[in-house]
PDB file of C-alpha atoms and ligand atoms in Angstrom:
ATOM      1  CA  MET Y  47    -177.059  15.214 -94.070  1.00  0.00           C
ATOM      2  CA  ASP Y  48    -178.265  11.864 -95.620  1.00  0.00           C
ATOM      3  CA  GLU Y  49    -179.247  13.405 -98.804  1.00  0.00           C
ATOM      4  CA  ARG Y  50    -178.327  11.661-102.032  1.00  0.00           C
ATOM      5  CA  VAL Y  51    -178.581  12.523-105.845  1.00  0.00           C
ATOM      6  CA  ILE Y  52    -178.498  10.194-108.886  1.00  0.00           C
ATOM      7  CA  GLY Y  53    -175.810  11.211-111.260  1.00  0.00           C
ATOM      8  CA  VAL Y  54    -176.276   9.835-114.835  1.00  0.00           C
ATOM      9  CA  ASP Y  55    -173.596   9.683-117.532  1.00  0.00           C
ATOM     10  CA  LEU Y  56    -175.105   9.030-120.810  1.00  0.00           C
ATOM     11  CA  GLY Y  57    -172.601   7.633-123.372  1.00  0.00           C
ATOM     12  CA  GLY Y  58    -172.927   6.473-126.921  1.00  0.00           C
ATOM     13  CA  THR Y  59    -172.568   2.629-125.860  1.00  0.00           C
ATOM     14  CA  LYS Y  60    -173.500   2.658-122.126  1.00  0.00           C
ATOM     15  CA  ILE Y  61    -175.441   4.475-119.362  1.00  0.00           C
ATOM     16  CA  LEU Y  62    -173.436   4.926-116.114  1.00  0.00           C
ATOM     17  CA  ALA Y  63    -175.687   5.789-113.119  1.00  0.00           C
ATOM     18  CA  GLY Y  64    -174.908   6.150-109.443  1.00  0.00           C
ATOM     19  CA  LEU Y  65    -176.033   7.173-106.058  1.00  0.00           C
ATOM     20  CA  VAL Y  66    -173.844  10.261-105.037  1.00  0.00           C
ATOM     21  CA  ASP Y  67    -173.345  12.248-101.901  1.00  0.00           C
ATOM     22  CA  ARG Y  68    -172.454  15.893-101.528  1.00  0.00           C
ATOM     23  CA  ASN Y  69    -168.553  15.138-101.446  1.00  0.00           C
ATOM     24  CA  GLY Y  70    -168.853  13.234-104.736  1.00  0.00           C
ATOM     25  CA  VAL Y  71    -168.632   9.783-103.259  1.00  0.00           C
ATOM     26  CA  VAL Y  72    -170.462   7.146-105.086  1.00  0.00           C
ATOM     27  CA  GLU Y  73    -172.468   4.782-102.845  1.00  0.00           C
ATOM     28  CA  ARG Y  74    -173.334   2.294-105.520  1.00  0.00           C
ATOM     29  CA  HIS Y  75    -173.628   2.516-109.184  1.00  0.00           C
ATOM     30  CA  ARG Y  76    -174.815   0.433-112.304  1.00  0.00           C
ATOM     31  CA  GLU Y  77    -173.928   0.231-115.908  1.00  0.00           C
ATOM     32  CA  THR Y  78    -176.286  -0.661-118.755  1.00  0.00           C
ATOM     33  CA  PRO Y  79    -176.047  -0.597-122.586  1.00  0.00           C
ATOM     34  CA  THR Y  80    -177.431   2.593-124.224  1.00  0.00           C
ATOM     35  CA  PRO Y  81    -180.619   1.879-126.153  1.00  0.00           C
ATOM     36  CA  THR Y  82    -179.954   3.536-129.516  1.00  0.00           C
ATOM     37  CA  ALA Y  83    -182.917   2.402-131.547  1.00  0.00           C
ATOM     38  CA  SER Y  84    -184.920   5.474-131.130  1.00  0.00           C
ATOM     39  CA  GLN Y  85    -185.363   8.587-128.948  1.00  0.00           C
ATOM     40  CA  ALA Y  86    -188.291   6.803-126.977  1.00  0.00           C
ATOM     41  CA  THR Y  87    -186.285   3.774-126.190  1.00  0.00           C
ATOM     42  CA  LEU Y  88    -183.361   5.823-125.027  1.00  0.00           C
ATOM     43  CA  LEU Y  89    -185.456   7.919-122.741  1.00  0.00           C
ATOM     44  CA  ASP Y  90    -186.992   4.573-121.422  1.00  0.00           C
ATOM     45  CA  GLY Y  91    -183.565   3.362-120.847  1.00  0.00           C
ATOM     46  CA  LEU Y  92    -182.691   6.539-118.754  1.00  0.00           C
ATOM     47  CA  ASP Y  93    -185.844   5.934-116.802  1.00  0.00           C
ATOM     48  CA  ASP Y  94    -184.878   2.328-115.901  1.00  0.00           C
ATOM     49  CA  ALA Y  95    -181.417   3.439-114.911  1.00  0.00           C
ATOM     50  CA  VAL Y  96    -182.815   6.095-112.522  1.00  0.00           C
ATOM     51  CA  GLN Y  97    -185.508   3.911-110.983  1.00  0.00           C
ATOM     52  CA  ALA Y  98    -183.264   1.166-110.226  1.00  0.00           C
ATOM     53  CA  LEU Y  99    -181.184   3.430-107.913  1.00  0.00           C
ATOM     54  CA  ARG Y 100    -183.869   5.704-106.449  1.00  0.00           C
ATOM     55  CA  ASP Y 101    -184.606   5.627-102.817  1.00  0.00           C
ATOM     56  CA  GLU Y 102    -186.166   7.948-100.419  1.00  0.00           C
ATOM     57  CA  ARG Y 103    -182.893   9.848 -99.756  1.00  0.00           C
ATOM     58  CA  VAL Y 104    -182.903  10.969-103.442  1.00  0.00           C
ATOM     59  CA  VAL Y 105    -183.399  14.732-103.793  1.00  0.00           C
ATOM     60  CA  ALA Y 106    -182.296  15.451-107.404  1.00  0.00           C
ATOM     61  CA  ILE Y 107    -181.030  13.908-110.712  1.00  0.00           C
ATOM     62  CA  GLY Y 108    -178.204  15.160-112.692  1.00  0.00           C
ATOM     63  CA  PHE Y 109    -177.587  14.110-116.332  1.00  0.00           C
ATOM     64  CA  GLY Y 110    -174.274  14.391-118.366  1.00  0.00           C
ATOM     65  CA  VAL Y 111    -175.273  14.032-121.993  1.00  0.00           C
ATOM     66  CA  PRO Y 112    -173.108  13.969-125.312  1.00  0.00           C
ATOM     67  CA  SER Y 113    -175.175  16.783-126.800  1.00  0.00           C
ATOM     68  CA  GLN Y 114    -175.385  20.440-127.373  1.00  0.00           C
ATOM     69  CA  ILE Y 115    -177.495  22.161-124.621  1.00  0.00           C
ATOM     70  CA  ASP Y 116    -179.345  25.424-124.285  1.00  0.00           C
ATOM     71  CA  HIS Y 117    -178.868  26.124-120.592  1.00  0.00           C
ATOM     72  CA  SER Y 118    -181.410  28.749-120.196  1.00  0.00           C
ATOM     73  CA  THR Y 119    -184.276  26.335-121.135  1.00  0.00           C
ATOM     74  CA  GLY Y 120    -182.581  23.042-120.436  1.00  0.00           C
ATOM     75  CA  THR Y 121    -183.137  21.910-124.059  1.00  0.00           C
ATOM     76  CA  ILE Y 122    -180.995  19.492-125.893  1.00  0.00           C
ATOM     77  CA  ARG Y 123    -180.216  21.004-129.422  1.00  0.00           C
ATOM     78  CA  GLY Y 124    -178.849  17.878-130.936  1.00  0.00           C
ATOM     79  CA  SER Y 125    -176.481  15.157-130.387  1.00  0.00           C
ATOM     80  CA  VAL Y 126    -173.888  13.354-132.403  1.00  0.00           C
ATOM     81  CA  ASN Y 127    -173.685   9.704-131.476  1.00  0.00           C
ATOM     82  CA  ILE Y 128    -177.120   9.005-129.770  1.00  0.00           C
ATOM     83  CA  PRO Y 129    -180.757   9.415-131.060  1.00  0.00           C
ATOM     84  CA  LEU Y 130    -181.479  12.527-129.129  1.00  0.00           C
ATOM     85  CA  GLY Y 131    -182.730  15.492-131.125  1.00  0.00           C
ATOM     86  CA  THR Y 132    -184.274  18.805-130.158  1.00  0.00           C
ATOM     87  CA  LEU Y 133    -185.944  17.986-126.678  1.00  0.00           C
ATOM     88  CA  SER Y 134    -187.002  20.034-123.624  1.00  0.00           C
ATOM     89  CA  PHE Y 135    -184.924  17.461-121.796  1.00  0.00           C
ATOM     90  CA  ARG Y 136    -185.042  19.116-118.308  1.00  0.00           C
ATOM     91  CA  SER Y 137    -188.696  19.693-118.057  1.00  0.00           C
ATOM     92  CA  THR Y 138    -189.400  16.182-119.446  1.00  0.00           C
ATOM     93  CA  MET Y 139    -187.356  14.538-116.934  1.00  0.00           C
ATOM     94  CA  GLU Y 140    -188.706  16.765-114.017  1.00  0.00           C
ATOM     95  CA  GLU Y 141    -192.200  15.684-114.959  1.00  0.00           C
ATOM     96  CA  ARG Y 142    -191.056  11.871-115.297  1.00  0.00           C
ATOM     97  CA  PHE Y 143    -189.441  11.839-111.897  1.00  0.00           C
ATOM     98  CA  GLY Y 144    -191.027  14.673-109.868  1.00  0.00           C
ATOM     99  CA  LEU Y 145    -187.655  15.826-108.739  1.00  0.00           C
ATOM    100  CA  PRO Y 146    -185.204  18.812-109.742  1.00  0.00           C
ATOM    101  CA  VAL Y 147    -183.035  17.890-112.811  1.00  0.00           C
ATOM    102  CA  ALA Y 148    -179.672  19.183-113.754  1.00  0.00           C
ATOM    103  CA  LEU Y 149    -178.264  18.877-117.281  1.00  0.00           C
ATOM    104  CA  ASP Y 150    -174.912  19.382-118.831  1.00  0.00           C
ATOM    105  CA  ASN Y 151    -172.692  18.350-121.515  1.00  0.00           C
ATOM    106  CA  ASP Y 152    -170.789  15.055-120.550  1.00  0.00           C
ATOM    107  CA  GLY Y 153    -167.344  16.835-120.865  1.00  0.00           C
ATOM    108  CA  ASN Y 154    -168.457  19.623-118.623  1.00  0.00           C
ATOM    109  CA  ALA Y 155    -169.876  17.139-115.992  1.00  0.00           C
ATOM    110  CA  ALA Y 156    -166.570  15.238-115.932  1.00  0.00           C
ATOM    111  CA  ALA Y 157    -164.572  18.401-115.543  1.00  0.00           C
ATOM    112  CA  LEU Y 158    -166.486  19.291-112.452  1.00  0.00           C
ATOM    113  CA  GLY Y 159    -166.292  15.734-111.058  1.00  0.00           C
ATOM    114  CA  GLU Y 160    -162.248  15.759-111.403  1.00  0.00           C
ATOM    115  CA  TYR Y 161    -162.101  19.456-109.857  1.00  0.00           C
ATOM    116  CA  ILE Y 162    -164.133  18.541-106.813  1.00  0.00           C
ATOM    117  CA  ALA Y 163    -163.279  14.947-106.176  1.00  0.00           C
ATOM    118  CA  GLY Y 164    -160.291  13.978-108.334  1.00  0.00           C
ATOM    119  CA  ALA Y 165    -157.006  15.385-109.763  1.00  0.00           C
ATOM    120  CA  GLY Y 166    -158.301  19.048-109.735  1.00  0.00           C
ATOM    121  CA  ARG Y 167    -158.566  19.310-106.035  1.00  0.00           C
ATOM    122  CA  GLY Y 168    -156.745  22.428-104.945  1.00  0.00           C
ATOM    123  CA  SER Y 169    -156.372  24.114-108.214  1.00  0.00           C
ATOM    124  CA  ARG Y 170    -157.741  27.408-109.089  1.00  0.00           C
ATOM    125  CA  SER Y 171    -158.534  27.298-112.743  1.00  0.00           C
ATOM    126  CA  MET Y 172    -158.501  23.865-114.404  1.00  0.00           C
ATOM    127  CA  LEU Y 173    -158.962  22.602-118.017  1.00  0.00           C
ATOM    128  CA  MET Y 174    -159.977  19.060-118.622  1.00  0.00           C
ATOM    129  CA  PHE Y 175    -158.959  17.217-121.697  1.00  0.00           C
ATOM    130  CA  THR Y 176    -160.815  13.858-122.234  1.00  0.00           C
ATOM    131  CA  LEU Y 177    -158.975  11.601-124.753  1.00  0.00           C
ATOM    132  CA  GLY Y 178    -160.886   8.693-125.694  1.00  0.00           C
ATOM    133  CA  THR Y 179    -162.423   7.703-129.115  1.00  0.00           C
ATOM    134  CA  GLY Y 180    -163.180  11.438-129.234  1.00  0.00           C
ATOM    135  CA  CYS Y 181    -161.821  14.589-127.522  1.00  0.00           C
ATOM    136  CA  GLY Y 182    -163.906  16.261-124.894  1.00  0.00           C
ATOM    137  CA  GLY Y 183    -163.164  19.242-122.734  1.00  0.00           C
ATOM    138  CA  GLY Y 184    -164.372  21.226-119.799  1.00  0.00           C
ATOM    139  CA  VAL Y 185    -163.323  24.296-117.742  1.00  0.00           C
ATOM    140  CA  VAL Y 186    -163.900  25.103-113.940  1.00  0.00           C
ATOM    141  CA  GLN Y 187    -162.740  28.299-112.543  1.00  0.00           C
ATOM    142  CA  ASP Y 188    -162.737  29.203-108.886  1.00  0.00           C
ATOM    143  CA  GLY Y 189    -165.196  26.202-108.394  1.00  0.00           C
ATOM    144  CA  VAL Y 190    -167.562  27.374-110.874  1.00  0.00           C
ATOM    145  CA  LEU Y 191    -168.207  25.241-114.057  1.00  0.00           C
ATOM    146  CA  TYR Y 192    -167.951  27.169-117.251  1.00  0.00           C
ATOM    147  CA  ARG Y 193    -171.223  26.555-119.028  1.00  0.00           C
ATOM    148  CA  GLY Y 194    -170.188  27.145-122.594  1.00  0.00           C
ATOM    149  CA  TRP Y 195    -169.461  24.471-125.151  1.00  0.00           C
ATOM    150  CA  ALA Y 196    -165.660  23.816-124.138  1.00  0.00           C
ATOM    151  CA  GLU Y 197    -165.486  21.538-127.233  1.00  0.00           C
ATOM    152  CA  PHE Y 198    -161.686  21.493-126.952  1.00  0.00           C
ATOM    153  CA  GLY Y 199    -161.480  18.450-129.495  1.00  0.00           C
ATOM    154  CA  HIS Y 200    -162.652  21.101-132.171  1.00  0.00           C
ATOM    155  CA  VAL Y 201    -160.308  23.863-131.599  1.00  0.00           C
ATOM    156  CA  VAL Y 202    -157.925  24.389-134.635  1.00  0.00           C
ATOM    157  CA  ILE Y 203    -154.351  23.607-134.102  1.00  0.00           C
ATOM    158  CA  GLU Y 204    -153.354  23.277-137.704  1.00  0.00           C
ATOM    159  CA  PHE Y 205    -154.756  25.445-140.605  1.00  0.00           C
ATOM    160  CA  ASP Y 206    -156.119  23.109-143.302  1.00  0.00           C
ATOM    161  CA  GLY Y 207    -154.946  20.109-141.407  1.00  0.00           C
ATOM    162  CA  LEU Y 208    -156.357  16.551-141.159  1.00  0.00           C
ATOM    163  CA  PRO Y 209    -160.031  16.066-141.571  1.00  0.00           C
ATOM    164  CA  CYS Y 210    -161.901  15.948-138.291  1.00  0.00           C
ATOM    165  CA  GLN Y 211    -163.595  12.504-136.860  1.00  0.00           C
ATOM    166  CA  GLY Y 212    -167.210  11.561-137.257  1.00  0.00           C
ATOM    167  CA  PHE Y 213    -169.619  14.130-138.351  1.00  0.00           C
ATOM    168  CA  CYS Y 214    -167.464  17.183-137.726  1.00  0.00           C
ATOM    169  CA  HIS Y 215    -166.511  18.733-141.114  1.00  0.00           C
ATOM    170  CA  GLY Y 216    -163.573  20.784-139.903  1.00  0.00           C
ATOM    171  CA  ARG Y 217    -159.933  20.377-140.614  1.00  0.00           C
ATOM    172  CA  GLY Y 218    -156.773  20.693-138.387  1.00  0.00           C
ATOM    173  CA  HIS Y 219    -158.983  20.360-135.283  1.00  0.00           C
ATOM    174  CA  LEU Y 220    -157.296  18.936-132.151  1.00  0.00           C
ATOM    175  CA  GLU Y 221    -159.395  15.740-132.187  1.00  0.00           C
ATOM    176  CA  PRO Y 222    -157.933  13.949-135.164  1.00  0.00           C
ATOM    177  CA  TYR Y 223    -154.437  14.279-133.745  1.00  0.00           C
ATOM    178  CA  VAL Y 224    -154.849  13.185-130.107  1.00  0.00           C
ATOM    179  CA  THR Y 225    -157.517  10.601-129.473  1.00  0.00           C
ATOM    180  CA  GLY Y 226    -157.105   6.911-129.220  1.00  0.00           C
ATOM    181  CA  VAL Y 227    -158.486   6.578-132.793  1.00  0.00           C
ATOM    182  CA  ALA Y 228    -155.491   8.923-134.018  1.00  0.00           C
ATOM    183  CA  ALA Y 229    -153.145   6.708-131.884  1.00  0.00           C
ATOM    184  CA  THR Y 230    -154.365   3.611-133.613  1.00  0.00           C
ATOM    185  CA  ARG Y 231    -153.840   5.143-136.966  1.00  0.00           C
ATOM    186  CA  ILE Y 232    -150.233   6.073-136.122  1.00  0.00           C
ATOM    187  CA  ALA Y 233    -149.740   2.680-134.540  1.00  0.00           C
ATOM    188  CA  GLN Y 234    -150.779   1.092-137.711  1.00  0.00           C
ATOM    189  CA  GLU Y 235    -148.533   3.135-139.857  1.00  0.00           C
ATOM    190  CA  LEU Y 236    -145.657   2.108-137.656  1.00  0.00           C
ATOM    191  CA  PHE Y 237    -146.256  -1.421-136.689  1.00  0.00           C
ATOM    192  CA  GLY Y 238    -148.749  -2.754-139.261  1.00  0.00           C
ATOM    193  CA  PRO Y 239    -152.635  -3.275-139.481  1.00  0.00           C
ATOM    194  CA  ALA Y 240    -152.879  -5.359-136.369  1.00  0.00           C
ATOM    195  CA  ALA Y 241    -151.594  -2.486-134.132  1.00  0.00           C
ATOM    196  CA  ASP Y 242    -153.674  -0.264-132.164  1.00  0.00           C
ATOM    197  CA  SER Y 243    -153.524   2.443-129.385  1.00  0.00           C
ATOM    198  CA  HIS Y 244    -153.352  -0.139-126.750  1.00  0.00           C
ATOM    199  CA  ARG Y 245    -150.321  -1.890-128.272  1.00  0.00           C
ATOM    200  CA  LEU Y 246    -148.733   1.562-128.913  1.00  0.00           C
ATOM    201  CA  VAL Y 247    -148.942   2.384-125.142  1.00  0.00           C
ATOM    202  CA  ARG Y 248    -147.707  -1.165-124.184  1.00  0.00           C
ATOM    203  CA  LEU Y 249    -144.595  -0.925-126.545  1.00  0.00           C
ATOM    204  CA  ALA Y 250    -143.838   2.405-125.084  1.00  0.00           C
ATOM    205  CA  ASN Y 251    -144.013   0.994-121.529  1.00  0.00           C
ATOM    206  CA  GLU Y 252    -141.863  -1.741-122.582  1.00  0.00           C
ATOM    207  CA  GLY Y 253    -139.190   0.482-123.905  1.00  0.00           C
ATOM    208  CA  ASP Y 254    -139.948   0.917-127.638  1.00  0.00           C
ATOM    209  CA  GLY Y 255    -138.401   4.216-128.736  1.00  0.00           C
ATOM    210  CA  GLU Y 256    -140.466   4.417-131.801  1.00  0.00           C
ATOM    211  CA  ALA Y 257    -143.619   4.046-129.784  1.00  0.00           C
ATOM    212  CA  ARG Y 258    -142.563   6.544-127.153  1.00  0.00           C
ATOM    213  CA  GLU Y 259    -141.709   9.154-129.900  1.00  0.00           C
ATOM    214  CA  ALA Y 260    -145.064   8.532-131.545  1.00  0.00           C
ATOM    215  CA  LEU Y 261    -146.800   9.174-128.151  1.00  0.00           C
ATOM    216  CA  ALA Y 262    -144.656  12.299-127.637  1.00  0.00           C
ATOM    217  CA  GLY Y 263    -145.592  13.519-131.051  1.00  0.00           C
ATOM    218  CA  ILE Y 264    -149.383  13.174-129.899  1.00  0.00           C
ATOM    219  CA  GLY Y 265    -148.435  14.788-126.781  1.00  0.00           C
ATOM    220  CA  ARG Y 266    -146.894  17.965-128.598  1.00  0.00           C
ATOM    221  CA  ARG Y 267    -150.283  18.336-130.487  1.00  0.00           C
ATOM    222  CA  LEU Y 268    -152.160  18.018-127.227  1.00  0.00           C
ATOM    223  CA  GLY Y 269    -149.816  20.686-125.771  1.00  0.00           C
ATOM    224  CA  ALA Y 270    -150.547  23.117-128.543  1.00  0.00           C
ATOM    225  CA  GLY Y 271    -154.335  22.628-127.628  1.00  0.00           C
ATOM    226  CA  VAL Y 272    -153.564  23.150-123.833  1.00  0.00           C
ATOM    227  CA  ALA Y 273    -151.592  26.251-124.560  1.00  0.00           C
ATOM    228  CA  SER Y 274    -154.442  27.734-126.722  1.00  0.00           C
ATOM    229  CA  MET Y 275    -157.002  27.000-124.028  1.00  0.00           C
ATOM    230  CA  CYS Y 276    -154.709  28.357-121.356  1.00  0.00           C
ATOM    231  CA  ASN Y 277    -154.274  31.602-123.093  1.00  0.00           C
ATOM    232  CA  VAL Y 278    -158.071  31.956-123.211  1.00  0.00           C
ATOM    233  CA  PHE Y 279    -158.923  30.822-119.719  1.00  0.00           C
ATOM    234  CA  GLY Y 280    -155.722  31.470-117.831  1.00  0.00           C
ATOM    235  CA  ALA Y 281    -155.725  27.977-116.121  1.00  0.00           C
ATOM    236  CA  ASP Y 282    -153.048  26.659-113.816  1.00  0.00           C
ATOM    237  CA  LEU Y 283    -153.904  23.013-114.237  1.00  0.00           C
ATOM    238  CA  ALA Y 284    -154.680  20.750-117.287  1.00  0.00           C
ATOM    239  CA  VAL Y 285    -156.023  17.371-116.293  1.00  0.00           C
ATOM    240  CA  ILE Y 286    -155.913  14.684-118.875  1.00  0.00           C
ATOM    241  CA  GLY Y 287    -158.481  11.975-118.757  1.00  0.00           C
ATOM    242  CA  GLY Y 288    -160.363   9.473-121.009  1.00  0.00           C
ATOM    243  CA  GLY Y 289    -159.245   5.871-121.769  1.00  0.00           C
ATOM    244  CA  PHE Y 290    -156.391   6.786-124.020  1.00  0.00           C
ATOM    245  CA  GLY Y 291    -155.290   9.933-122.157  1.00  0.00           C
ATOM    246  CA  VAL Y 292    -154.887   8.039-118.981  1.00  0.00           C
ATOM    247  CA  ALA Y 293    -153.278   4.952-120.364  1.00  0.00           C
ATOM    248  CA  GLY Y 294    -150.683   6.980-122.319  1.00  0.00           C
ATOM    249  CA  TYR Y 295    -150.231   9.767-119.806  1.00  0.00           C
ATOM    250  CA  GLU Y 296    -146.672   8.928-118.824  1.00  0.00           C
ATOM    251  CA  TRP Y 297    -145.511   9.391-122.632  1.00  0.00           C
ATOM    252  CA  LEU Y 298    -147.971  12.100-123.501  1.00  0.00           C
ATOM    253  CA  ALA Y 299    -147.575  14.544-120.555  1.00  0.00           C
ATOM    254  CA  PRO Y 300    -144.004  15.573-120.769  1.00  0.00           C
ATOM    255  CA  ALA Y 301    -144.089  16.512-124.358  1.00  0.00           C
ATOM    256  CA  ALA Y 302    -147.643  18.213-123.923  1.00  0.00           C
ATOM    257  CA  LEU Y 303    -146.456  20.218-121.048  1.00  0.00           C
ATOM    258  CA  GLU Y 304    -143.102  21.332-122.939  1.00  0.00           C
ATOM    259  CA  THR Y 305    -145.146  22.531-125.906  1.00  0.00           C
ATOM    260  CA  ALA Y 306    -147.709  24.049-123.723  1.00  0.00           C
ATOM    261  CA  LYS Y 307    -145.372  26.049-121.719  1.00  0.00           C
ATOM    262  CA  ARG Y 308    -143.602  27.195-124.955  1.00  0.00           C
ATOM    263  CA  ASP Y 309    -146.930  28.340-126.604  1.00  0.00           C
ATOM    264  CA  ALA Y 310    -148.776  29.748-123.425  1.00  0.00           C
ATOM    265  CA  LEU Y 311    -148.373  33.274-122.419  1.00  0.00           C
ATOM    266  CA  ASP Y 312    -145.561  33.865-119.794  1.00  0.00           C
ATOM    267  CA  SER Y 313    -147.795  34.385-116.784  1.00  0.00           C
ATOM    268  CA  ALA Y 314    -149.848  31.148-117.572  1.00  0.00           C
ATOM    269  CA  ALA Y 315    -146.721  29.134-118.444  1.00  0.00           C
ATOM    270  CA  GLU Y 316    -145.098  29.851-115.041  1.00  0.00           C
ATOM    271  CA  THR Y 317    -147.829  28.139-113.137  1.00  0.00           C
ATOM    272  CA  LEU Y 318    -149.223  25.696-115.487  1.00  0.00           C
ATOM    273  CA  ARG Y 319    -148.985  21.915-114.702  1.00  0.00           C
ATOM    274  CA  LEU Y 320    -150.631  18.718-115.883  1.00  0.00           C
ATOM    275  CA  ALA Y 321    -152.262  15.898-114.124  1.00  0.00           C
ATOM    276  CA  ARG Y 322    -153.538  12.507-114.879  1.00  0.00           C
ATOM    277  CA  ALA Y 323    -157.423  12.307-114.204  1.00  0.00           C
ATOM    278  CA  GLU Y 324    -158.225  10.228-111.026  1.00  0.00           C
ATOM    279  CA  LEU Y 325    -161.891   9.288-111.294  1.00  0.00           C
ATOM    280  CA  GLY Y 326    -161.737   7.256-114.515  1.00  0.00           C
ATOM    281  CA  THR Y 327    -165.002   6.686-116.119  1.00  0.00           C
ATOM    282  CA  MET Y 328    -166.832   7.766-112.910  1.00  0.00           C
ATOM    283  CA  ALA Y 329    -165.908  11.363-113.533  1.00  0.00           C
ATOM    284  CA  GLY Y 330    -168.979  12.248-115.579  1.00  0.00           C
ATOM    285  CA  LEU Y 331    -171.412  10.342-113.244  1.00  0.00           C
ATOM    286  CA  ILE Y 332    -169.858  12.067-110.194  1.00  0.00           C
ATOM    287  CA  GLY Y 333    -169.936  15.488-111.705  1.00  0.00           C
ATOM    288  CA  ALA Y 334    -173.606  15.073-112.987  1.00  0.00           C
ATOM    289  CA  GLY Y 335    -174.318  14.295-109.345  1.00  0.00           C
ATOM    290  CA  LEU Y 336    -172.682  17.464-107.916  1.00  0.00           C
ATOM    291  CA  LEU Y 337    -174.585  19.477-110.656  1.00  0.00           C
ATOM    292  CA  ALA Y 338    -177.913  17.971-109.257  1.00  0.00           C
ATOM    293  CA  PHE Y 339    -176.939  19.166-105.781  1.00  0.00           C
ATOM    294  CA  GLU Y 340    -176.766  22.675-107.204  1.00  0.00           C
ATOM    295  CA  THR Y 341    -180.432  22.484-107.841  1.00  0.00           C
ATOM    296  CA  VAL Y 342    -181.570  21.907-104.194  1.00  0.00           C
TER     297      VAL Y 342
HETATM  298 ZN1   ZN U 496    -163.841  18.777-135.320  1.00  0.00          ZN
END
């Protein structure tokens, strides 16, 4: 009954680790900068994060990583923002710590966290869209995490549209239209070079019509992505998370839902609803912990 796991959310700038119980409740947690000098220093940073929290109750460790994963072998196949190349991650960590290790993409981990312990409670089939500097995704159906890529940020919503962000060479993907980076670009077009996504949301909150319409425009693009994924997975709930997604939710969500209901198939549109993520930056850590419990 007293068993705990350690959930670790590895991000491009910080490592967030916590002691998690079976209900997804975090007993205590700590945040440290992500060492990005090399793969070795990064693995040492993960080591420190785990050892600082480990006690005799810990029975497994779960990692959410911003990487492509081969689930059959627990191997990382490459990462975009951190120095983790091809690596037998699960077996390496099991050897380091002498405990069972779970591994998944950070977006998937966050989706599971929200489904079990956050905004997804009570839903049957949930999509999660995480709008921060990038756009992540995740799918949970009947309590089971979909272990595919679920890279919602890279679904095409406009043929030959805007170039994607970062290292992605695609065009017209959802990501360049719906992230905080996209909101900053639009804010600067409207309000000058000093504006950013935070100011755009603040202006909307204060009643600025232009800012509200700009966020509604982002919301409609998001709605197109929600509808497309809904038509694949048949979801009844789309949870909107991430720093920008949560901050701008009030202005993004009505336009997103209207577009999503228009573009989703009838049977999905009838039951589809949106919700704001509830776990904030803790979603990935909690989900990684819940995955760790699945190994014991
Ligand atoms: Zn892309």
